[in-house]
Amino acid sequence: MNENKLKINTLVYQQKISLSTVNYQLKKMGIIKDLFKIKADAANIEIKDLLKEHGNKKIGEVTLAQIYQGMRGITGLVTETSLLDTQEGIRFRGYTIPELQQKLPKAPDGDQPLPEGLFYLMLIGELPTEEDVNHITSVWQRRSHVPNHVFATIDALPITAHPMTMFVTGVMALQTESNFAKEYAKGLNKKDYWSITYDDAMDLIARLPRIAAYIYRRKYKNNEHIQPNGLLDWSGNLAHMMGYEDESFKELMRLYMTIHADHEGGNVSAHTTHLVGSALSDVYLSYAAGMNGLAGPLHGLANQEVIKWIFEMQKELDTQSPTKQQIANYVQKTLTAGKVVPGYGHAVLRKTDPRFTAQMEFGKKHMPNDPLVNTVWNIYETVPPILQSLGKIKNPWPNVDAHSGSLLVHYGMVEYEFYTVLFSVSRALGVLSSLCWDRVLNFPIERPKSVTTAAVKLWLEGKEEIWE
Ligand code: NMX
Ligand code: MLT
């Protein structure tokens, strides 16, 4: 805390924040929340200065084609938590995945980062100490209680419902616990939005493993549930509540929860959470909306599609280990049927996803001879040249979803429809730390301009000015 106090004093001395604000902060907040506000106050001042000086600088041009093609390549958002490079992949606050694996605190005897540490990094912008990470683990443990009506709401859905349907339904049922919604209804000062959003975000993240595990056990394990273990970290406890006690599965969960957490701001789940949040919808509403986007097969559902596709290939070829030639033929068949090869391609990346590589490394260490994992590696050698030869696919390389399912199957988690729920639990870390930033930076409601094709035609004829 000494370092924090020094930072507060510096800001006060520079008259960047007032003493009364500091007192208010110190009285009301826990260590991390306190530090977040200090960082955010400094960022707010920096951004204001930056806009004052450079606000009119052009950041790019927009072509007509881009507005018909998913706004690809248009820079239109600020997301502080991570940045995606087309060649190198994701960096979280400047750190690559191998750097996170090296620098973030780990569980005792573990060698994968604890996602609690990544959350701290995304929120605060600095690497956490072990103490910071332990603090987050204990805060999330303390706040993890899920009210019974959430389970009852999930139970009201037929057992055949998709796990993602159960998951977002559960999150929506949990919205009754939104302090932001309650306080806003009473009349909330704008200045306090960020504080309640932060608390709601911490509550929601803390509760997600319980909801996810409940769905898994309800749908696939005879509705027999496992109580949380208060001594475990966030991911370890998730593994435990799902019924997986193997230490290396817990390590996989820590890696999984870390690498799926964030992928800058333009992807469907992050952008949707941000967009819905910009209407001052609380974290429950915003996150549920984002996860409905993650449930699409071109986005997070691709992890289930990959394993489904491989299982179907194995069945059709009547082998657990198809040859590369058999894989190539099956890929051609998939393409001829007008389907995508799941797990391949990306809207921004133009190289193998480092999240794929991190999982491949995990596979080499923990299960080098697993037939399914080996098939994933054979697919990796077979698919890119085929996709490249089509000439239209901008990125023939694998994304995160091409690998994740095979590692889960190794430990016995064959229920692939559940995989996107795991992706969702992880994605909460990125989209909710971002939402805290949106609130504290007081970002306005998002409202881009749209046009009709009729208006575009008039504009081309010089008859109508459609741009604002
Ligand atoms: N298999 C077959 N065709 C593909 C693939 C693929 N894996 N990837 C792209 N294409 C097609 C795409 O459908 C489009 O065809 P058309 O012009 O006939 O409409 C053409 O190639 C050009 O698409 P791109 O510009 O390369 O890709 P885009 O940015 O539009 O889409 C994805 C990106 C990720 C949606 C796309 O690559 C895809 O559908 N991949 C398979 C699904 C997948 O793995 N999604 C997971 C993404 C990661 N995540 O977790 O969210
Ligand atoms: C993600 O993790 O969100 C996906 O890779 C999709 C994307 O970045 O567009």
Coordinates of C-alpha atoms and ligand atoms in Angstrom, one line a residue:
M1 CA 0.0 0.0 0.0
N2 CA 2.9 2.3 0.5
E3 CA 3.5 2.5 -3.2
N4 CA -0.2 3.2 -3.8
K5 CA -0.2 6.0 -1.2
L6 CA 2.9 7.5 -2.8
K7 CA 1.0 7.5 -6.2
I8 CA -2.1 9.1 -4.5
N9 CA 0.1 11.7 -2.9
T10 CA 1.8 12.5 -6.3
L11 CA -1.6 12.9 -8.0
V12 CA -2.8 15.2 -5.2
Y13 CA 0.4 17.1 -5.3
Q14 CA 0.0 17.6 -9.1
Q15 CA -3.5 18.7 -8.3
K16 CA -4.8 16.0 -10.6
I17 CA -7.2 14.7 -7.9
S18 CA -8.5 16.5 -4.9
L19 CA -7.9 15.5 -1.3
S20 CA -11.6 14.9 -0.7
T21 CA -11.6 12.5 -3.6
V22 CA -8.7 10.6 -2.1
N23 CA -10.4 10.5 1.3
Y24 CA -13.6 9.3 -0.3
Q25 CA -11.6 6.6 -2.2
L26 CA -9.7 5.4 0.8
K27 CA -12.7 5.2 3.0
K28 CA -14.9 3.4 0.5
M29 CA -12.6 1.1 -1.5
G30 CA -10.6 -2.0 -1.2
I31 CA -7.0 -2.0 -2.3
I32 CA -7.5 -3.0 -6.0
K33 CA -10.6 -0.9 -6.5
D34 CA -8.7 2.0 -4.9
L35 CA -5.7 1.6 -7.2
F36 CA -8.0 1.2 -10.3
K37 CA -9.6 4.5 -9.5
I38 CA -6.3 6.2 -9.2
K39 CA -5.1 4.7 -12.5
A40 CA -8.3 5.7 -14.1
D41 CA -8.2 9.3 -12.8
A42 CA -4.7 9.6 -14.3
A43 CA -5.8 8.0 -17.6
N44 CA -8.8 10.4 -17.7
I45 CA -6.6 13.4 -17.5
E46 CA -4.2 12.0 -20.1
I47 CA -7.0 11.2 -22.5
K48 CA -8.5 14.7 -22.1
D49 CA -5.1 16.3 -22.8
L50 CA -4.6 13.9 -25.8
L51 CA -7.9 14.8 -27.3
K52 CA -7.4 18.5 -26.7
E53 CA -4.2 18.4 -28.6
H54 CA -4.9 15.7 -31.2
G55 CA -8.7 15.3 -31.3
N56 CA -9.0 16.4 -34.9
K57 CA -6.4 14.1 -36.3
K58 CA -7.7 11.5 -38.8
I59 CA -7.2 7.9 -37.8
G60 CA -8.2 6.4 -41.1
E61 CA -10.5 6.5 -44.1
V62 CA -13.6 4.4 -44.6
T63 CA -14.4 2.9 -48.0
L64 CA -17.9 2.0 -49.2
A65 CA -16.9 -1.7 -49.4
Q66 CA -15.9 -1.7 -45.7
I67 CA -19.4 -0.7 -44.5
Y68 CA -20.9 -3.6 -46.4
Q69 CA -18.2 -6.0 -45.2
G70 CA -18.5 -6.2 -41.4
M71 CA -16.6 -2.9 -40.9
R72 CA -13.4 -4.9 -41.2
G73 CA -10.3 -2.7 -40.7
I74 CA -12.2 0.3 -39.4
T75 CA -10.7 1.6 -36.2
G76 CA -13.7 2.8 -34.2
L77 CA -13.3 1.7 -30.6
V78 CA -11.1 2.2 -27.6
T79 CA -10.4 -0.9 -25.5
E80 CA -7.6 -0.6 -23.0
T81 CA -7.2 -4.2 -21.9
S82 CA -5.6 -5.8 -24.9
L83 CA -4.4 -5.2 -28.5
L84 CA -4.3 -7.6 -31.4
D85 CA -1.5 -7.6 -33.9
T86 CA -2.3 -9.3 -37.2
Q87 CA 1.1 -11.1 -37.3
E88 CA 2.0 -11.6 -33.7
G89 CA -1.4 -12.1 -32.1
I90 CA -2.8 -10.8 -28.8
R91 CA -0.9 -8.7 -26.2
F92 CA -2.6 -8.1 -22.9
R93 CA -1.5 -4.6 -21.7
G94 CA 1.6 -5.2 -23.8
Y95 CA 2.4 -8.7 -22.7
T96 CA 2.3 -11.8 -25.0
I97 CA 0.9 -15.1 -23.9
P98 CA 4.4 -16.6 -23.3
E99 CA 5.3 -13.5 -21.3
L100 CA 2.2 -13.9 -19.2
Q101 CA 3.1 -17.6 -18.6
Q102 CA 6.5 -16.4 -17.4
K103 CA 5.5 -13.3 -15.4
L104 CA 2.1 -13.9 -13.8
P105 CA 1.8 -15.6 -10.4
K106 CA 1.0 -19.3 -10.5
A107 CA -0.7 -21.8 -8.2
P108 CA 1.7 -23.7 -5.8
D109 CA 3.5 -26.3 -8.0
G110 CA 1.8 -25.0 -11.1
D111 CA 3.4 -23.5 -14.2
Q112 CA 0.4 -21.8 -15.8
P113 CA -0.7 -18.3 -14.9
L114 CA -3.5 -17.7 -12.5
P115 CA -6.2 -15.8 -14.5
E116 CA -6.8 -13.7 -11.4
G117 CA -3.4 -12.1 -12.3
L118 CA -4.5 -11.4 -15.9
F119 CA -7.6 -9.7 -14.6
Y120 CA -5.5 -7.5 -12.4
L121 CA -3.2 -6.7 -15.3
M122 CA -6.1 -5.8 -17.6
L123 CA -7.8 -3.7 -14.9
I124 CA -4.8 -1.9 -13.4
G125 CA -2.3 -2.0 -16.4
E126 CA 0.5 -3.4 -14.3
L127 CA 1.7 -6.9 -13.4
P128 CA 0.3 -8.1 -10.0
T129 CA 2.2 -9.4 -7.1
E130 CA 1.4 -12.8 -5.6
E131 CA -0.4 -10.9 -2.8
D132 CA -2.6 -9.1 -5.3
V133 CA -3.6 -12.3 -6.9
N134 CA -4.3 -14.1 -3.6
H135 CA -6.4 -11.1 -2.7
I136 CA -8.5 -11.4 -5.9
T137 CA -8.9 -15.1 -5.3
S138 CA -10.2 -14.5 -1.8
V139 CA -12.5 -11.7 -2.9
W140 CA -14.0 -13.9 -5.6
Q141 CA -14.3 -16.8 -3.1
R142 CA -16.2 -14.5 -0.7
R143 CA -18.5 -13.1 -3.4
S144 CA -19.3 -16.4 -5.1
H145 CA -22.7 -17.2 -3.6
V146 CA -25.3 -17.8 -6.2
P147 CA -28.9 -17.4 -5.1
N148 CA -31.2 -20.4 -5.4
H149 CA -33.6 -18.7 -7.9
V150 CA -30.8 -18.8 -10.5
F151 CA -30.5 -22.6 -10.2
A152 CA -34.3 -22.8 -10.3
T153 CA -34.4 -20.7 -13.5
I154 CA -31.8 -23.0 -15.1
D155 CA -33.8 -26.0 -14.0
A156 CA -36.9 -24.6 -15.7
L157 CA -35.2 -25.2 -19.0
P158 CA -35.5 -28.6 -20.6
I159 CA -32.4 -30.7 -20.2
T160 CA -32.1 -30.7 -24.0
A161 CA -31.5 -26.9 -24.0
H162 CA -28.0 -26.0 -25.2
P163 CA -25.6 -25.2 -22.3
M164 CA -25.1 -21.7 -23.7
T165 CA -28.8 -21.1 -23.5
M166 CA -28.7 -22.3 -19.8
F167 CA -25.7 -20.1 -19.2
V168 CA -27.1 -16.8 -20.4
T169 CA -30.4 -17.6 -18.8
G170 CA -28.6 -18.2 -15.5
V171 CA -26.8 -14.9 -15.9
M172 CA -30.0 -13.1 -16.7
A173 CA -31.6 -14.6 -13.6
L174 CA -28.7 -13.3 -11.6
Q175 CA -29.4 -9.8 -12.8
T176 CA -31.7 -9.5 -9.8
E177 CA -28.5 -9.0 -7.8
S178 CA -27.4 -5.9 -9.8
N179 CA -26.6 -3.1 -7.4
F180 CA -26.1 -0.7 -10.3
A181 CA -29.7 -1.3 -11.5
K182 CA -31.0 -0.9 -7.9
E183 CA -29.1 2.3 -7.2
Y184 CA -29.8 3.8 -10.6
A185 CA -33.5 3.3 -10.0
K186 CA -33.1 5.3 -6.7
G187 CA -31.2 8.0 -8.5
L188 CA -27.4 7.6 -8.9
N189 CA -24.9 10.3 -9.4
K190 CA -22.9 9.9 -12.7
K191 CA -19.7 10.1 -10.7
D192 CA -20.6 6.8 -8.8
Y193 CA -21.4 4.7 -11.9
W194 CA -17.9 3.2 -12.1
S195 CA -17.8 2.2 -8.4
I196 CA -21.0 0.1 -8.5
T197 CA -20.1 -1.3 -11.9
Y198 CA -16.8 -2.4 -10.5
D199 CA -18.5 -4.2 -7.6
D200 CA -21.1 -5.8 -9.8
A201 CA -18.4 -7.0 -12.1
M202 CA -16.5 -8.6 -9.2
D203 CA -19.7 -10.2 -8.0
L204 CA -20.5 -11.6 -11.4
I205 CA -17.0 -13.0 -12.2
A206 CA -17.0 -14.6 -8.7
R207 CA -20.3 -16.4 -9.4
L208 CA -19.7 -17.6 -12.9
P209 CA -17.8 -20.8 -12.1
R210 CA -20.6 -22.0 -9.9
I211 CA -23.2 -21.4 -12.7
A212 CA -21.1 -23.1 -15.3
A213 CA -20.4 -26.1 -13.1
Y214 CA -24.0 -26.3 -12.2
I215 CA -25.0 -26.5 -15.9
Y216 CA -22.3 -29.1 -16.6
R217 CA -23.4 -31.4 -13.7
R218 CA -27.1 -30.9 -14.4
K219 CA -26.9 -31.7 -18.1
Y220 CA -24.2 -34.4 -18.1
K221 CA -23.7 -35.8 -14.6
N222 CA -27.2 -36.8 -13.4
N223 CA -27.8 -33.5 -11.7
E224 CA -25.3 -34.5 -9.0
H225 CA -23.6 -31.3 -7.8
I226 CA -20.3 -30.7 -6.1
Q227 CA -19.9 -28.0 -3.5
P228 CA -17.2 -25.3 -4.0
N229 CA -13.9 -25.7 -2.3
G230 CA -13.1 -22.5 -0.5
L231 CA -9.3 -23.2 -0.6
L232 CA -9.0 -23.3 -4.3
D233 CA -8.3 -20.6 -6.9
W234 CA -11.0 -19.5 -9.3
S235 CA -10.1 -21.9 -12.1
G236 CA -9.1 -24.8 -9.8
N237 CA -12.5 -24.4 -8.1
L238 CA -14.3 -24.5 -11.4
A239 CA -12.5 -27.7 -12.3
H240 CA -13.4 -29.1 -8.9
M241 CA -17.1 -28.2 -9.1
M242 CA -17.3 -29.8 -12.6
G243 CA -15.8 -33.0 -11.1
Y244 CA -12.3 -32.9 -12.4
E245 CA -9.7 -33.3 -9.7
D246 CA -6.6 -34.1 -11.8
E247 CA -4.0 -31.4 -11.1
S248 CA -3.0 -31.1 -14.7
F249 CA -6.7 -30.5 -15.6
K250 CA -6.7 -27.6 -13.1
E251 CA -3.6 -26.3 -14.8
L252 CA -5.3 -26.6 -18.2
M253 CA -8.3 -24.6 -16.7
R254 CA -5.8 -21.9 -15.6
L255 CA -4.3 -21.7 -19.0
Y256 CA -7.7 -21.9 -20.7
M257 CA -9.2 -19.1 -18.6
T258 CA -6.1 -16.9 -19.3
I259 CA -5.9 -17.3 -23.0
H260 CA -9.6 -16.9 -23.8
A261 CA -10.1 -13.8 -21.6
D262 CA -9.7 -11.0 -24.1
H263 CA -9.0 -10.4 -27.8
E264 CA -9.1 -6.6 -28.1
G265 CA -12.5 -4.8 -28.4
G266 CA -13.9 -5.4 -31.9
N267 CA -14.7 -9.1 -31.6
V268 CA -18.4 -9.9 -31.3
S269 CA -18.6 -10.7 -27.6
A270 CA -16.4 -7.8 -26.4
H271 CA -18.0 -5.3 -28.8
T272 CA -21.5 -6.4 -27.8
T273 CA -20.8 -6.2 -24.1
H274 CA -19.4 -2.7 -24.6
L275 CA -22.2 -1.6 -26.9
V276 CA -25.0 -2.8 -24.6
G277 CA -23.1 -1.4 -21.6
S278 CA -22.9 1.9 -23.3
A279 CA -26.7 2.2 -22.8
L280 CA -25.9 2.0 -19.1
S281 CA -27.2 -1.5 -19.0
D282 CA -25.7 -3.2 -15.9
V283 CA -22.9 -5.8 -16.1
Y284 CA -25.3 -8.7 -16.0
L285 CA -27.3 -7.4 -19.0
S286 CA -24.2 -6.4 -20.9
Y287 CA -22.3 -9.6 -20.3
A288 CA -25.3 -11.8 -21.2
A289 CA -25.7 -9.9 -24.4
G290 CA -22.0 -10.4 -25.3
M291 CA -22.2 -14.1 -24.5
N292 CA -25.2 -14.5 -26.8
G293 CA -22.8 -13.3 -29.5
L294 CA -20.1 -15.7 -28.3
A295 CA -22.6 -18.5 -28.8
G296 CA -22.5 -18.0 -32.6
P297 CA -20.7 -20.7 -34.6
L298 CA -18.4 -18.2 -36.3
H299 CA -17.3 -16.9 -32.9
G300 CA -17.0 -18.9 -29.6
L301 CA -19.2 -21.8 -30.6
A302 CA -16.5 -22.8 -33.1
N303 CA -14.8 -24.7 -30.2
Q304 CA -17.7 -27.2 -30.1
E305 CA -17.9 -27.2 -33.9
V306 CA -14.2 -28.3 -34.2
I307 CA -14.7 -31.4 -32.0
K308 CA -18.1 -32.2 -33.6
W309 CA -16.4 -32.0 -37.0
I310 CA -13.5 -34.3 -36.0
F311 CA -15.8 -36.8 -34.3
E312 CA -17.9 -36.9 -37.5
M313 CA -14.8 -37.4 -39.6
Q314 CA -13.6 -40.2 -37.3
K315 CA -17.0 -41.9 -37.5
E316 CA -17.3 -41.6 -41.3
L317 CA -13.8 -42.9 -41.8
D318 CA -14.1 -45.5 -39.0
T319 CA -10.8 -44.5 -37.5
Q320 CA -9.5 -42.6 -34.4
S321 CA -6.4 -41.5 -36.3
P322 CA -7.2 -40.4 -39.9
T323 CA -4.2 -40.0 -42.2
K324 CA -3.3 -36.6 -43.6
Q325 CA -4.7 -37.7 -47.0
Q326 CA -8.0 -38.7 -45.4
I327 CA -8.1 -35.4 -43.5
A328 CA -7.5 -33.5 -46.8
N329 CA -10.3 -35.4 -48.5
Y330 CA -12.7 -34.6 -45.6
V331 CA -11.7 -30.9 -45.7
Q332 CA -12.6 -30.8 -49.4
K333 CA -15.9 -32.5 -48.7
T334 CA -16.7 -29.9 -46.0
L335 CA -15.9 -27.1 -48.4
T336 CA -17.9 -28.6 -51.3
A337 CA -20.8 -28.8 -48.9
G338 CA -20.6 -25.0 -48.5
K339 CA -19.5 -25.2 -44.9
V340 CA -16.6 -23.6 -43.1
V341 CA -13.7 -25.6 -41.7
P342 CA -14.2 -24.8 -38.0
G343 CA -11.2 -23.4 -36.1
Y344 CA -9.5 -22.0 -39.1
G345 CA -9.5 -18.3 -40.3
H346 CA -9.7 -15.0 -38.5
A347 CA -11.1 -11.6 -39.2
V348 CA -7.9 -9.9 -38.0
L349 CA -5.1 -12.4 -37.4
R350 CA -3.0 -13.4 -40.4
K351 CA -0.8 -16.1 -38.7
T352 CA -1.2 -19.1 -36.4
D353 CA -3.0 -17.9 -33.3
P354 CA -0.6 -17.8 -30.4
R355 CA -3.5 -19.2 -28.3
F356 CA -3.4 -22.3 -30.5
T357 CA 0.4 -22.5 -30.0
A358 CA 0.1 -22.2 -26.2
Q359 CA -2.4 -25.1 -26.2
M360 CA -0.1 -27.1 -28.5
E361 CA 2.7 -26.6 -26.0
F362 CA 0.5 -27.8 -23.2
G363 CA -0.4 -30.9 -25.3
K364 CA 3.2 -31.7 -26.0
K365 CA 4.0 -31.6 -22.3
H366 CA 1.0 -33.4 -20.9
M367 CA -0.4 -35.7 -23.6
P368 CA 2.0 -36.0 -26.6
N369 CA 0.6 -39.3 -27.7
D370 CA -3.1 -38.6 -27.4
P371 CA -4.7 -39.7 -30.7
L372 CA -7.2 -36.8 -30.9
V373 CA -4.5 -34.2 -30.0
N374 CA -2.3 -35.7 -32.7
T375 CA -5.2 -35.5 -35.1
V376 CA -5.5 -31.8 -34.3
W377 CA -1.8 -31.4 -35.1
N378 CA -2.2 -33.3 -38.4
I379 CA -5.1 -31.1 -39.3
Y380 CA -2.8 -28.1 -38.6
E381 CA -0.4 -29.5 -41.2
T382 CA -3.1 -30.3 -43.7
V383 CA -5.7 -27.5 -43.7
P384 CA -3.7 -24.2 -44.3
P385 CA -2.4 -25.1 -47.8
I386 CA -5.9 -26.2 -48.9
L387 CA -7.6 -23.0 -47.6
Q388 CA -4.7 -21.0 -49.1
S389 CA -5.3 -22.6 -52.5
L390 CA -8.9 -21.3 -52.6
G391 CA -7.5 -17.8 -52.9
K392 CA -10.3 -16.0 -51.1
I393 CA -9.6 -16.9 -47.4
K394 CA -7.5 -14.1 -45.8
N395 CA -6.2 -16.3 -43.0
P396 CA -5.7 -20.0 -43.6
W397 CA -4.2 -20.6 -40.1
P398 CA -5.8 -22.1 -37.0
N399 CA -7.4 -19.9 -34.3
V400 CA -7.9 -20.7 -30.6
D401 CA -10.8 -23.0 -31.1
A402 CA -8.9 -25.4 -33.4
H403 CA -7.2 -26.8 -30.3
S404 CA -9.1 -26.3 -27.1
G405 CA -11.6 -29.2 -27.3
S406 CA -9.0 -31.9 -27.9
L407 CA -7.3 -31.1 -24.6
L408 CA -10.6 -31.2 -22.8
V409 CA -11.5 -34.6 -24.4
H410 CA -8.2 -35.9 -23.2
Y411 CA -9.4 -35.5 -19.6
G412 CA -12.8 -37.0 -20.3
M413 CA -14.7 -33.9 -21.1
V414 CA -16.3 -35.2 -24.3
E415 CA -19.5 -33.1 -24.0
Y416 CA -18.5 -30.6 -26.7
E417 CA -21.7 -28.5 -26.5
F418 CA -20.4 -27.3 -23.1
Y419 CA -17.2 -25.9 -24.4
T420 CA -18.5 -22.4 -25.2
V421 CA -19.6 -22.0 -21.6
L422 CA -15.9 -22.4 -20.5
F423 CA -15.0 -19.8 -23.1
S424 CA -17.7 -17.5 -21.7
V425 CA -16.4 -17.8 -18.1
S426 CA -13.0 -16.8 -19.3
R427 CA -14.2 -14.0 -21.6
A428 CA -15.9 -12.3 -18.5
L429 CA -12.5 -11.3 -17.3
G430 CA -11.8 -9.2 -20.4
V431 CA -15.2 -7.8 -21.2
L432 CA -16.0 -6.9 -17.6
S433 CA -12.6 -5.3 -16.8
S434 CA -13.2 -3.3 -20.1
L435 CA -16.7 -2.3 -18.9
C436 CA -15.2 -1.0 -15.7
W437 CA -12.9 1.2 -17.9
D438 CA -15.9 2.3 -20.0
R439 CA -17.7 3.5 -16.9
V440 CA -14.7 5.1 -15.2
L441 CA -13.8 6.9 -18.5
N442 CA -17.4 7.9 -18.8
F443 CA -17.7 6.7 -22.4
P444 CA -20.9 7.8 -24.1
I445 CA -23.6 5.7 -25.6
E446 CA -22.4 4.0 -28.8
R447 CA -24.3 5.1 -31.9
P448 CA -22.6 4.8 -35.3
K449 CA -24.2 6.1 -38.4
S450 CA -25.8 3.7 -40.8
V451 CA -27.0 4.2 -44.4
T452 CA -29.4 2.6 -46.8
T453 CA -28.3 1.4 -50.2
A454 CA -30.8 3.9 -51.7
A455 CA -29.0 6.7 -49.9
V456 CA -25.6 5.4 -51.0
K457 CA -26.9 5.5 -54.7
L458 CA -28.0 9.0 -54.3
W459 CA -24.7 9.9 -52.6
L460 CA -22.8 8.4 -55.6
E461 CA -24.9 10.5 -57.9
G462 CA -23.9 13.5 -55.8
K463 CA -27.6 14.1 -54.8
E464 CA -27.4 13.4 -51.1
E465 CA -24.9 14.1 -48.4
I466 CA -25.2 11.0 -46.2
W467 CA -22.2 11.5 -43.9
E468 CA -22.7 13.4 -40.7
Ligands
NMX1 N1 -13.4 -22.4 -44.0 C1 -14.0 -22.1 -45.1 N2 -14.2 -20.9 -45.6 C2 -13.7 -19.9 -44.9 C3 -13.0 -20.1 -43.7 C4 -12.9 -21.4 -43.2 N3 -12.4 -21.7 -42.0 N4 -12.6 -18.9 -43.2 C5 -13.1 -17.9 -44.1 N5 -13.7 -18.6 -45.1 C6 -14.4 -17.9 -46.2 C7 -15.4 -17.0 -45.7 O1 -16.6 -17.7 -45.4 C8 -15.6 -16.0 -46.9 O2 -16.3 -16.7 -47.9 P1 -17.3 -15.9 -48.9 O3 -16.5 -14.8 -49.6 O4 -17.8 -17.0 -49.8 O5 -18.4 -15.4 -48.0 C9 -14.1 -15.9 -47.4 O6 -13.5 -17.1 -46.9 C10 -13.4 -14.7 -46.9 O7 -13.5 -14.7 -45.5 P2 -12.3 -14.0 -44.6 O8 -12.3 -12.5 -45.0 O9 -11.1 -14.7 -44.7 O10 -12.9 -14.2 -43.1 P3 -13.9 -13.3 -42.3 O11 -13.1 -12.2 -41.7 O12 -15.1 -12.9 -43.1 O13 -14.4 -14.3 -41.2 C11 -14.1 -16.1 -39.6 C12 -13.5 -14.8 -40.1 C13 -13.3 -16.5 -38.3 C14 -15.6 -15.9 -39.2 C15 -13.9 -17.2 -40.7 O14 -12.6 -17.4 -40.9 C16 -14.6 -18.5 -40.3 O15 -15.8 -18.6 -40.6 N6 -13.9 -19.4 -39.7 C17 -14.4 -20.7 -39.3 C18 -15.2 -20.5 -37.9 C19 -14.3 -20.2 -36.8 O16 -13.3 -20.9 -36.6 N7 -14.6 -19.2 -36.0 C20 -13.8 -18.9 -34.7 C21 -13.1 -17.6 -34.7 C22 -12.4 -17.4 -33.4 N8 -13.3 -17.2 -32.3 O17 -13.2 -17.9 -31.3 O18 -14.2 -16.4 -32.3
MLT2 C1 -12.0 -13.9 -30.1 O1 -11.2 -14.4 -29.3 O2 -12.8 -13.0 -29.8 C2 -11.9 -14.4 -31.5 O3 -10.6 -14.7 -31.9 C3 -12.6 -13.5 -32.5 C4 -12.0 -12.2 -32.8 O4 -11.0 -11.7 -32.3 O5 -12.6 -11.5 -33.7

